[in-house]
Coordinates of C-alpha atoms in Angstrom, one line a residue:
M3 CA 96.5 134.7 77.1
V4 CA 92.3 133.0 77.9
A5 CA 92.5 131.7 80.9
K6 CA 91.5 128.2 81.5
K7 CA 90.6 125.6 84.1
P8 CA 93.2 123.2 84.5
R9 CA 92.9 119.3 83.4
I10 CA 93.5 116.5 86.0
V11 CA 93.3 113.0 84.0
I12 CA 93.2 110.7 86.6
I13 CA 94.3 106.7 84.8
G14 CA 92.6 103.7 86.1
A15 CA 89.3 103.1 87.6
G16 CA 90.1 101.3 90.5
M17 CA 90.3 102.0 94.4
A18 CA 92.4 104.2 94.3
G19 CA 91.7 105.9 91.2
L20 CA 88.1 106.6 92.1
T21 CA 88.8 108.1 95.6
A22 CA 91.2 110.8 94.0
A23 CA 88.5 111.6 91.9
N24 CA 86.1 111.3 94.1
K25 CA 88.2 113.6 96.9
L26 CA 88.5 116.1 94.3
Y27 CA 84.8 116.1 93.1
T28 CA 83.9 117.0 95.9
S29 CA 86.2 118.9 97.8
A30 CA 84.2 122.3 98.7
S31 CA 87.2 124.5 97.9
S32 CA 87.8 122.9 94.4
K33 CA 84.1 122.9 93.2
D34 CA 84.5 124.1 89.8
S35 CA 88.7 124.5 89.7
F36 CA 89.3 121.8 87.4
E37 CA 88.4 119.6 84.5
L38 CA 88.3 115.8 85.7
C39 CA 88.3 113.1 83.4
V40 CA 89.3 109.6 84.7
V41 CA 90.2 107.1 81.7
E42 CA 90.1 103.4 82.1
G43 CA 91.3 100.6 79.7
G44 CA 88.6 98.0 81.1
N45 CA 85.3 97.9 80.2
R46 CA 84.4 97.9 84.0
I47 CA 85.2 100.2 87.1
G48 CA 86.9 98.5 89.9
G49 CA 90.1 96.9 88.8
R50 CA 91.5 94.5 91.2
I51 CA 88.6 94.2 92.7
N52 CA 85.7 92.5 90.8
T53 CA 82.6 90.7 92.5
S54 CA 80.9 88.2 90.4
E55 CA 78.6 85.2 90.8
F56 CA 79.1 81.5 91.0
G57 CA 76.3 78.8 92.3
G58 CA 74.4 81.2 93.6
N59 CA 76.8 82.9 95.8
R60 CA 78.6 86.5 95.7
I61 CA 82.0 85.9 95.7
E62 CA 85.1 87.6 94.9
M63 CA 87.7 87.5 92.0
G64 CA 90.0 89.9 93.7
A65 CA 89.9 92.0 96.9
T66 CA 88.4 89.4 99.3
W67 CA 89.0 91.1 103.0
I68 CA 88.6 94.4 104.9
H69 CA 91.9 93.9 106.7
G70 CA 91.1 94.8 110.2
I71 CA 87.9 97.2 111.2
G72 CA 89.9 99.4 113.5
G73 CA 90.8 102.7 111.8
S74 CA 89.7 101.2 108.1
P75 CA 88.5 104.0 105.5
V76 CA 87.2 100.7 103.5
H77 CA 84.7 99.3 107.0
K78 CA 83.8 102.6 107.4
I79 CA 82.4 103.1 103.9
A80 CA 80.8 99.8 104.0
Q81 CA 78.9 100.6 107.0
E82 CA 78.0 104.0 106.2
I83 CA 76.4 102.4 103.0
N84 CA 74.9 99.2 104.6
S85 CA 77.1 96.8 102.8
L86 CA 78.1 94.4 105.9
E87 CA 74.6 92.7 106.0
S88 CA 72.8 90.5 102.9
E89 CA 70.2 88.1 102.2
Q90 CA 71.9 86.9 99.7
P91 CA 74.9 84.1 100.5
W92 CA 78.8 85.1 100.0
E93 CA 81.9 84.3 100.2
C94 CA 82.8 83.5 103.7
M95 CA 79.6 85.2 105.2
D96 CA 80.4 82.7 108.0
G97 CA 84.1 83.3 108.6
F98 CA 86.4 80.5 108.8
L99 CA 84.6 76.5 109.7
D100 CA 85.9 76.5 113.3
E101 CA 87.8 72.5 112.7
P102 CA 89.6 72.6 109.7
K103 CA 91.1 69.2 109.1
T104 CA 94.2 69.0 108.4
I105 CA 95.0 65.5 106.4
A106 CA 98.5 64.4 104.4
E107 CA 98.3 63.2 101.1
G108 CA 97.3 59.8 101.2
G109 CA 94.5 60.2 103.5
C110 CA 96.2 60.5 107.0
E111 CA 94.9 62.9 109.4
L112 CA 97.2 64.6 111.6
N113 CA 97.5 64.3 115.5
P114 CA 96.2 67.7 116.7
S115 CA 99.2 67.9 119.1
L116 CA 101.0 68.0 115.8
V117 CA 99.1 70.8 114.0
K118 CA 99.1 72.9 117.1
S119 CA 102.9 72.5 118.3
I120 CA 103.7 73.3 113.9
S121 CA 101.2 76.2 113.6
T122 CA 102.3 78.0 116.9
L123 CA 106.4 77.6 115.5
F124 CA 105.0 79.4 112.3
K125 CA 102.4 81.8 113.7
N126 CA 105.5 83.0 116.6
L127 CA 108.4 82.9 114.0
M128 CA 106.0 85.3 111.5
D129 CA 105.0 87.2 114.5
F130 CA 108.6 87.8 115.4
A131 CA 109.6 88.9 111.8
Q132 CA 106.5 91.4 112.1
G133 CA 108.1 92.6 114.8
K134 CA 105.0 92.3 117.3
L135 CA 105.2 92.0 120.9
I136 CA 104.4 88.7 121.6
E137 CA 104.2 86.5 124.9
R138 CA 106.8 84.1 125.9
S139 CA 104.8 80.7 124.6
E140 CA 105.6 77.3 125.6
N141 CA 104.1 74.0 123.9
S142 CA 103.7 70.7 125.8
E143 CA 107.6 70.2 125.8
G144 CA 108.8 73.2 127.3
L145 CA 109.9 75.1 124.3
D146 CA 110.1 78.6 124.3
F147 CA 109.1 79.3 120.6
H148 CA 109.8 83.2 121.3
R149 CA 113.7 82.2 122.1
L150 CA 113.6 80.1 118.9
A151 CA 112.6 82.7 116.5
A152 CA 115.1 84.7 117.5
K153 CA 117.7 82.1 117.7
A154 CA 116.3 81.8 113.8
S155 CA 117.1 85.2 113.2
K156 CA 121.1 85.2 114.7
I157 CA 121.9 82.1 112.7
C158 CA 120.0 83.8 109.6
K159 CA 122.6 86.8 110.0
S160 CA 125.3 85.2 111.5
N161 CA 125.5 82.8 107.9
G162 CA 126.0 85.7 105.4
G163 CA 122.4 87.1 105.7
V164 CA 123.8 90.8 105.1
P165 CA 121.2 93.8 106.3
G166 CA 118.4 94.3 103.7
K167 CA 119.4 90.5 101.6
L168 CA 117.8 88.1 104.6
S169 CA 114.5 86.3 103.4
V170 CA 111.4 85.7 105.1
G171 CA 111.8 81.8 103.5
A172 CA 115.6 81.6 105.0
F173 CA 114.6 82.5 108.4
L174 CA 111.1 80.7 108.3
R175 CA 113.4 77.3 107.4
Q176 CA 116.5 78.3 110.0
G177 CA 113.5 78.5 112.7
L178 CA 112.0 75.5 111.5
D179 CA 115.8 73.8 111.8
A180 CA 115.9 75.5 115.7
Y181 CA 112.6 73.6 116.4
W182 CA 114.0 70.5 115.2
D183 CA 117.3 70.8 116.8
S184 CA 115.0 71.3 120.6
V185 CA 113.1 68.4 120.5
K186 CA 115.0 65.6 118.7
D187 CA 116.5 64.3 122.3
E188 CA 112.8 64.4 123.6
E189 CA 111.1 62.9 120.9
G190 CA 113.9 61.6 118.1
E191 CA 112.3 60.4 115.0
T192 CA 108.6 59.4 116.5
K193 CA 107.1 56.9 114.3
G194 CA 104.1 58.4 111.8
F195 CA 101.7 56.7 109.1
G196 CA 102.3 55.0 106.4
N197 CA 105.5 56.2 104.5
W198 CA 105.6 59.5 106.8
S199 CA 107.8 60.0 109.5
R200 CA 107.1 62.6 112.0
K201 CA 109.7 64.9 110.6
L202 CA 108.5 64.4 107.4
L203 CA 104.8 65.6 108.5
E204 CA 106.0 68.5 110.6
E205 CA 108.1 69.6 108.0
A206 CA 104.3 69.5 105.3
H207 CA 102.5 70.9 107.7
F208 CA 105.2 73.9 108.1
A209 CA 105.1 74.0 104.2
M210 CA 101.4 74.3 104.0
H211 CA 101.6 77.6 106.8
E212 CA 104.4 78.7 104.3
N213 CA 102.0 78.5 100.9
V214 CA 99.2 80.5 102.9
Q215 CA 101.7 83.3 103.3
R216 CA 102.5 83.1 99.6
T217 CA 98.9 84.1 99.0
Y218 CA 99.4 86.9 101.7
T219 CA 101.9 88.5 100.5
S220 CA 101.9 87.5 96.3
A221 CA 105.6 86.5 97.0
G222 CA 105.9 83.4 94.4
D223 CA 108.7 82.2 97.0
L224 CA 109.0 83.3 100.7
L225 CA 113.0 83.1 99.9
T226 CA 112.6 86.6 97.8
L227 CA 110.5 88.2 100.4
D228 CA 112.4 90.8 102.3
F229 CA 112.7 89.9 106.1
D230 CA 113.9 93.4 106.9
A231 CA 111.0 94.9 105.5
E232 CA 108.2 92.8 107.5
S233 CA 108.3 94.9 110.4
E234 CA 107.2 98.1 108.5
Y235 CA 103.8 96.6 107.2
Q236 CA 101.3 97.8 109.3
M237 CA 97.9 96.0 110.2
F238 CA 94.9 97.7 111.7
P239 CA 93.5 96.2 114.7
G240 CA 90.4 94.3 114.8
E241 CA 88.9 91.3 112.9
E242 CA 89.2 90.8 108.6
I243 CA 85.8 90.6 107.4
T244 CA 84.2 89.9 104.2
I245 CA 81.5 93.0 102.4
A246 CA 78.2 90.9 102.4
K247 CA 77.4 93.4 99.6
G248 CA 80.5 92.6 97.9
Y249 CA 83.8 94.8 97.7
L250 CA 82.2 96.7 94.7
S251 CA 79.9 98.7 96.4
I252 CA 82.3 100.2 97.9
I253 CA 83.8 100.9 94.6
E254 CA 80.5 101.9 93.2
S255 CA 79.6 103.8 96.0
L256 CA 83.2 106.3 95.5
A257 CA 82.0 106.9 91.8
S258 CA 78.3 107.7 92.9
V259 CA 79.3 111.1 93.4
L260 CA 80.8 111.5 90.0
P261 CA 78.6 113.1 86.7
K262 CA 77.9 111.0 83.7
G263 CA 80.4 110.9 81.3
L264 CA 83.7 111.7 83.7
I265 CA 84.5 107.7 83.7
Q266 CA 85.5 106.9 80.2
L267 CA 85.8 103.2 79.9
G268 CA 87.5 101.6 77.0
R269 CA 90.2 104.0 77.0
K270 CA 93.6 102.6 77.6
V271 CA 96.7 104.5 77.5
A272 CA 99.4 103.3 75.4
R273 CA 101.9 106.6 75.6
I274 CA 102.3 109.4 78.4
E275 CA 104.0 112.2 77.0
W276 CA 105.5 114.6 79.3
Q277 CA 107.9 117.6 79.6
P278 CA 110.8 117.1 81.9
E279 CA 112.1 120.4 80.9
A280 CA 110.9 123.9 80.7
Q281 CA 109.3 124.7 77.3
Q282 CA 106.9 127.6 76.6
S283 CA 104.8 127.0 73.4
M284 CA 101.6 128.3 72.6
E285 CA 98.9 127.2 70.8
N286 CA 95.7 129.2 69.6
G287 CA 96.3 131.5 72.3
Y288 CA 97.0 129.1 75.1
A289 CA 99.6 127.3 77.4
N290 CA 100.1 124.0 76.3
R291 CA 99.3 121.5 78.5
P292 CA 101.7 119.7 79.4
V293 CA 101.2 116.3 79.2
K294 CA 99.9 114.2 76.4
L295 CA 98.2 111.4 76.6
H296 CA 98.1 109.1 73.4
F297 CA 95.5 106.3 73.8
S298 CA 95.4 102.7 72.4
D299 CA 92.4 103.7 69.5
G300 CA 95.2 106.7 67.8
S301 CA 93.3 109.4 70.0
V302 CA 94.6 111.7 72.0
M303 CA 94.1 114.0 75.2
C304 CA 96.2 116.4 76.8
A305 CA 96.6 117.3 80.5
D306 CA 97.6 119.4 82.9
H307 CA 98.1 116.5 85.9
V308 CA 97.7 113.0 85.2
V309 CA 97.4 110.8 88.2
V310 CA 98.4 107.0 87.1
T311 CA 96.8 104.4 89.2
V312 CA 97.7 101.1 87.3
S313 CA 99.0 98.1 88.8
L314 CA 103.0 98.0 89.2
G315 CA 103.1 94.7 87.1
V316 CA 102.1 97.3 84.6
L317 CA 104.5 99.7 85.4
K318 CA 107.8 96.9 85.5
A319 CA 106.2 96.1 81.9
G320 CA 105.9 100.0 81.0
I321 CA 110.2 100.8 82.0
G322 CA 110.7 97.9 79.3
Q323 CA 113.0 99.0 76.0
D324 CA 110.6 98.3 73.8
S325 CA 107.6 99.6 76.0
G326 CA 107.5 103.1 75.3
M327 CA 104.8 103.7 78.0
F328 CA 106.9 107.0 79.0
S329 CA 108.1 109.9 76.7
P330 CA 110.5 110.5 77.5
P331 CA 111.0 107.6 79.9
L332 CA 111.1 108.0 83.2
P333 CA 114.1 108.9 85.8
S334 CA 116.2 106.3 87.1
F335 CA 115.1 107.0 90.6
K336 CA 111.9 105.6 89.5
T337 CA 112.5 103.1 87.0
E338 CA 115.1 101.5 89.8
A339 CA 112.2 101.3 92.3
I340 CA 110.0 99.8 90.4
S341 CA 112.3 97.0 89.1
R342 CA 113.0 96.1 92.8
L343 CA 110.2 95.9 94.3
G344 CA 108.0 92.7 94.0
F345 CA 104.6 92.3 92.3
G346 CA 103.3 88.7 92.3
V347 CA 100.1 86.8 90.9
V348 CA 97.0 85.2 93.0
N349 CA 94.9 83.7 91.8
K350 CA 91.4 81.8 93.2
L351 CA 89.3 78.9 92.1
F352 CA 86.0 78.4 92.5
L353 CA 84.3 74.9 92.4
Q354 CA 80.9 73.8 92.1
L355 CA 80.3 70.6 94.1
S356 CA 77.5 68.4 93.2
S357 CA 76.9 65.1 95.2
T358 CA 76.9 61.7 93.7
H359 CA 73.3 61.2 95.8
D360 CA 70.0 62.5 95.1
D361 CA 70.2 65.3 98.2
K362 CA 72.3 68.0 97.1
D363 CA 72.2 69.5 100.1
E364 CA 74.8 66.3 101.1
V365 CA 77.3 67.7 99.4
G366 CA 77.7 70.8 101.2
N367 CA 76.7 69.8 104.4
K368 CA 79.9 67.3 104.6
F369 CA 82.5 68.6 102.7
P370 CA 85.6 69.6 105.5
F371 CA 87.7 72.7 105.6
L372 CA 90.5 71.0 103.9
Q373 CA 93.9 71.8 104.9
M374 CA 96.5 69.7 102.6
A375 CA 100.1 68.5 103.7
F376 CA 101.8 67.2 100.7
H377 CA 105.0 65.7 100.2
R378 CA 107.9 67.5 98.8
T379 CA 107.1 68.0 94.8
E380 CA 110.4 66.1 94.1
S381 CA 109.7 63.6 96.8
E382 CA 109.6 60.0 95.4
L383 CA 106.6 58.9 97.9
R384 CA 104.6 61.7 96.2
N385 CA 101.3 60.3 94.5
K386 CA 102.5 61.4 90.9
K387 CA 98.9 61.2 89.5
I388 CA 98.8 64.7 91.5
P389 CA 99.7 67.2 89.2
W390 CA 102.5 69.8 90.2
W391 CA 100.9 73.2 89.9
M392 CA 98.4 72.0 93.2
R393 CA 101.4 70.8 95.3
R394 CA 101.3 74.0 96.8
T395 CA 97.9 74.7 97.4
A396 CA 97.1 75.2 101.1
S397 CA 93.3 74.3 101.2
I398 CA 90.1 73.5 99.4
C399 CA 87.2 74.4 101.6
P400 CA 83.8 75.8 101.3
I401 CA 83.3 79.3 100.8
Y402 CA 81.0 79.2 103.9
K403 CA 79.1 76.3 106.1
N404 CA 77.3 74.2 104.5
S405 CA 77.8 75.5 101.1
S406 CA 78.6 73.5 97.9
V407 CA 80.8 76.1 96.7
L408 CA 85.0 75.3 97.2
L409 CA 87.3 77.9 96.9
S410 CA 91.1 77.0 96.7
W411 CA 94.2 79.7 96.4
F412 CA 97.3 79.5 94.1
A413 CA 100.3 81.7 93.9
G414 CA 103.7 82.3 91.9
K415 CA 104.1 80.0 88.6
E416 CA 101.4 77.4 90.1
A417 CA 98.9 80.5 90.0
V418 CA 99.8 81.6 86.4
E419 CA 99.7 77.6 85.4
L420 CA 96.3 77.3 86.3
E421 CA 95.2 80.5 83.9
S422 CA 96.1 78.4 81.3
L423 CA 94.3 75.0 82.2
S424 CA 91.4 74.2 80.5
D425 CA 88.2 73.7 82.7
E426 CA 88.5 69.9 81.9
D427 CA 92.2 69.5 83.0
T428 CA 91.3 71.7 86.4
I429 CA 88.9 69.9 87.4
N430 CA 90.6 65.9 86.8
G431 CA 93.3 67.8 88.7
V432 CA 91.6 69.1 91.6
S433 CA 89.4 65.6 91.9
T434 CA 92.9 63.7 91.6
T435 CA 94.1 65.8 94.4
I436 CA 90.8 65.1 96.8
S437 CA 90.9 61.7 96.0
S438 CA 94.3 61.4 97.7
F439 CA 93.0 63.3 101.0
L440 CA 89.7 62.5 101.4
Q441 CA 90.7 58.6 101.6
A442 CA 89.0 56.6 104.4
P443 CA 89.2 53.9 106.3
Q444 CA 92.3 55.8 107.8
K445 CA 94.3 56.8 111.5
Q446 CA 95.2 59.9 112.9
V447 CA 99.0 60.3 112.9
N448 CA 100.0 58.8 116.9
G449 CA 96.5 58.3 117.7
N450 CA 93.6 55.7 117.4
S451 CA 91.9 54.8 114.3
H452 CA 89.5 57.3 113.0
E453 CA 87.0 57.0 110.0
L454 CA 87.9 60.2 108.1
S455 CA 84.4 59.5 106.1
N456 CA 82.6 59.4 108.6
G457 CA 80.8 62.9 108.8
N458 CA 82.3 64.0 105.8
L459 CA 82.1 62.6 102.3
S460 CA 84.4 60.3 101.3
A461 CA 85.9 61.0 97.3
N462 CA 84.1 58.7 95.5
E463 CA 81.2 60.7 96.5
I464 CA 82.4 64.2 95.0
K465 CA 81.4 66.0 91.1
I466 CA 82.8 68.7 91.0
S467 CA 80.6 70.4 87.8
K468 CA 82.1 73.6 87.3
V469 CA 84.9 75.9 87.8
L470 CA 85.5 80.2 87.6
K471 CA 89.0 81.3 88.0
S472 CA 90.7 84.7 88.4
K473 CA 93.5 85.1 85.7
W474 CA 95.0 88.2 86.7
G475 CA 98.6 87.0 85.3
N476 CA 97.6 87.3 81.9
D477 CA 95.5 90.4 81.9
P478 CA 97.2 93.4 80.2
L479 CA 95.3 95.7 82.6
F480 CA 97.5 94.5 85.6
L481 CA 99.6 92.1 84.7
G482 CA 99.5 90.5 88.6
S483 CA 97.8 90.8 91.7
Y484 CA 99.5 92.9 94.2
S485 CA 103.1 94.1 95.4
Y486 CA 104.9 93.2 98.5
I487 CA 108.9 94.3 99.4
A488 CA 111.4 91.8 97.7
V489 CA 114.5 90.9 98.8
G490 CA 116.9 94.0 97.8
S491 CA 114.2 96.5 97.6
G492 CA 112.5 98.8 100.7
G493 CA 109.7 100.8 101.9
D494 CA 112.1 103.9 100.0
D495 CA 111.5 102.2 96.8
M496 CA 107.5 102.8 97.4
D497 CA 108.8 106.3 98.6
S498 CA 110.2 106.6 95.8
L499 CA 107.0 105.3 93.1
A500 CA 104.9 108.1 95.3
E501 CA 107.6 110.7 94.2
P502 CA 105.5 112.8 91.5
L503 CA 107.4 114.5 88.5
P504 CA 109.1 116.4 87.7
A505 CA 111.6 115.4 90.8
K506 CA 111.3 119.0 92.5
I507 CA 114.7 120.3 92.5
G508 CA 115.1 123.9 93.5
N509 CA 112.0 126.3 92.7
Y510 CA 109.5 125.3 89.9
E511 CA 108.8 128.8 88.9
S512 CA 112.7 129.6 88.3
A513 CA 113.1 126.9 86.2
G514 CA 110.0 127.0 83.8
C515 CA 109.1 123.2 84.2
P516 CA 104.8 123.1 84.8
P517 CA 104.7 121.0 88.5
L518 CA 103.0 117.9 89.4
Q519 CA 103.1 116.5 85.6
I520 CA 102.9 112.8 86.4
L521 CA 101.6 112.0 90.4
F522 CA 101.8 108.2 90.8
A523 CA 98.6 106.2 92.9
G524 CA 98.1 102.8 94.0
E525 CA 98.8 99.9 96.3
A526 CA 102.5 99.7 95.5
T527 CA 103.0 103.1 96.6
H528 CA 102.3 102.8 100.2
R529 CA 104.9 102.3 102.4
T530 CA 102.6 100.9 105.4
H531 CA 99.6 99.5 103.6
Y532 CA 100.7 97.9 100.1
S533 CA 99.2 94.9 98.9
T534 CA 95.9 96.2 100.1
T535 CA 92.5 97.8 99.0
H536 CA 92.9 100.5 102.1
G537 CA 96.4 101.2 100.8
A538 CA 95.4 102.4 97.0
Y539 CA 92.3 104.5 99.0
F540 CA 95.1 106.4 101.2
S541 CA 97.4 106.7 98.4
G542 CA 94.1 108.2 96.3
L543 CA 93.9 110.6 99.2
R544 CA 97.4 111.3 98.9
E545 CA 97.4 112.6 95.8
A546 CA 94.0 113.9 95.5
N547 CA 95.1 116.3 98.3
R548 CA 98.7 117.1 96.8
L549 CA 97.0 118.8 94.1
L550 CA 94.2 120.5 96.2
Q551 CA 97.5 122.1 98.5
H552 CA 99.2 122.8 95.4
Y553 CA 95.8 124.9 94.0
H554 CA 94.7 126.8 97.0
C555 CA 98.1 128.4 96.8
V556 CA 97.3 129.8 93.1
E557 CA 95.1 131.5 92.1
I558 CA 92.7 129.5 89.2

């Protein structure tokens, strides 16, 4: 038998795939030990990292933040390649503005005390759900928010909340109800503004925070987000920052060590054939490689090991009856985990503003960080001209201070709808919404008269000239944005998703079945850092090290 190098094929040139390739190629112990190849279905590297430009600014169509700088491998790489500073303006380069304006539909600005009270309530509820040690905090009415959170959890579980079946959405709403029960004797139905009561305003502001959480998690409905799993998710300490030279600079750094031709673009895998049972066959004097990749163009490639880094959305589509992505189909423990886990759609909408005045800088200097509190979708009090897909959008704000480019986030069915809209319909819908919120003069709730347009643009001064939006939901290479733990699933499912195939039962050699034929990486395979780029990074390292460890014990 003629000796040959093991061939490792990595499917996907995103963070996980390129991290695995980088590790395998640069490892001193594996130099010249493997045939290595990365196949990417699209025409670019990066996957769900896609740095672009809009309005003369560097923006991120996909991954945006380094989530905590303490211990983050992404932050470490960004520092090493000097990507954290740039002369070119970029998205969130100044962070968020210090004083966002929280405005209710119709134009009334919420009183700061109401905003603070509901914001503190929501933060404490989420901290409680995430198992964080929080100090007992009280508002001006003497309410203990930590106690309210504990009470909400207890009520949820006593009302049929079976372990593993309680949602974050149900817990949050129970927390809001507990808050109202605690304040009704002191305040009652305090008068609000116009057709808003104070209670309606509080609920609308609370819903605004829920909508932000939807974009954080990609759960289109928080009633599908598992409560028990929240405490297992881990965050790095320190601030969350953006990358001045773009997230793509991290990807380019990982890929820069790989020789030309190792990454093959436009190579979409249609089917993965593997051998779950022992097969001893020869071809031209060589032992057959156990995995065969069939590409969309009809070509075929054989491999000893394939690292699959496609999104959970693609895997969900791949286990469908008509898909045939894996032949034979994946084992039940794998398909059941894929089915149970959540994978949502989050999209970003960028808007280029132009002023009706000659002074082009005025529009950027005056547009506020607008946080929007909407009436309920079914409410008769709502402005019926505002389209339904705008109603669960939490904010519209400049991408940095004084920028004329605005950003708004969408999740769930609203994010999917956004993808299908024409630019004209998108502009009309956003313009109508802005007009409803930036009316003047207005009053603060429970406050004195306040000219909202004083220091800010009024609605008739605003014109949106062009838009740019991400379309992750309908992109066949992704079919969504990132994963979450859905009600009924858990961290064990992510561990199952990460398990290589064939599943290790007893001794590989005695079974005669080639080991590590299909390995899985990507953010959805990391139990505690899912939904993040650093989770994808860690998963790529994990699978590369799995292969390195395997071959350190075998003569090549």
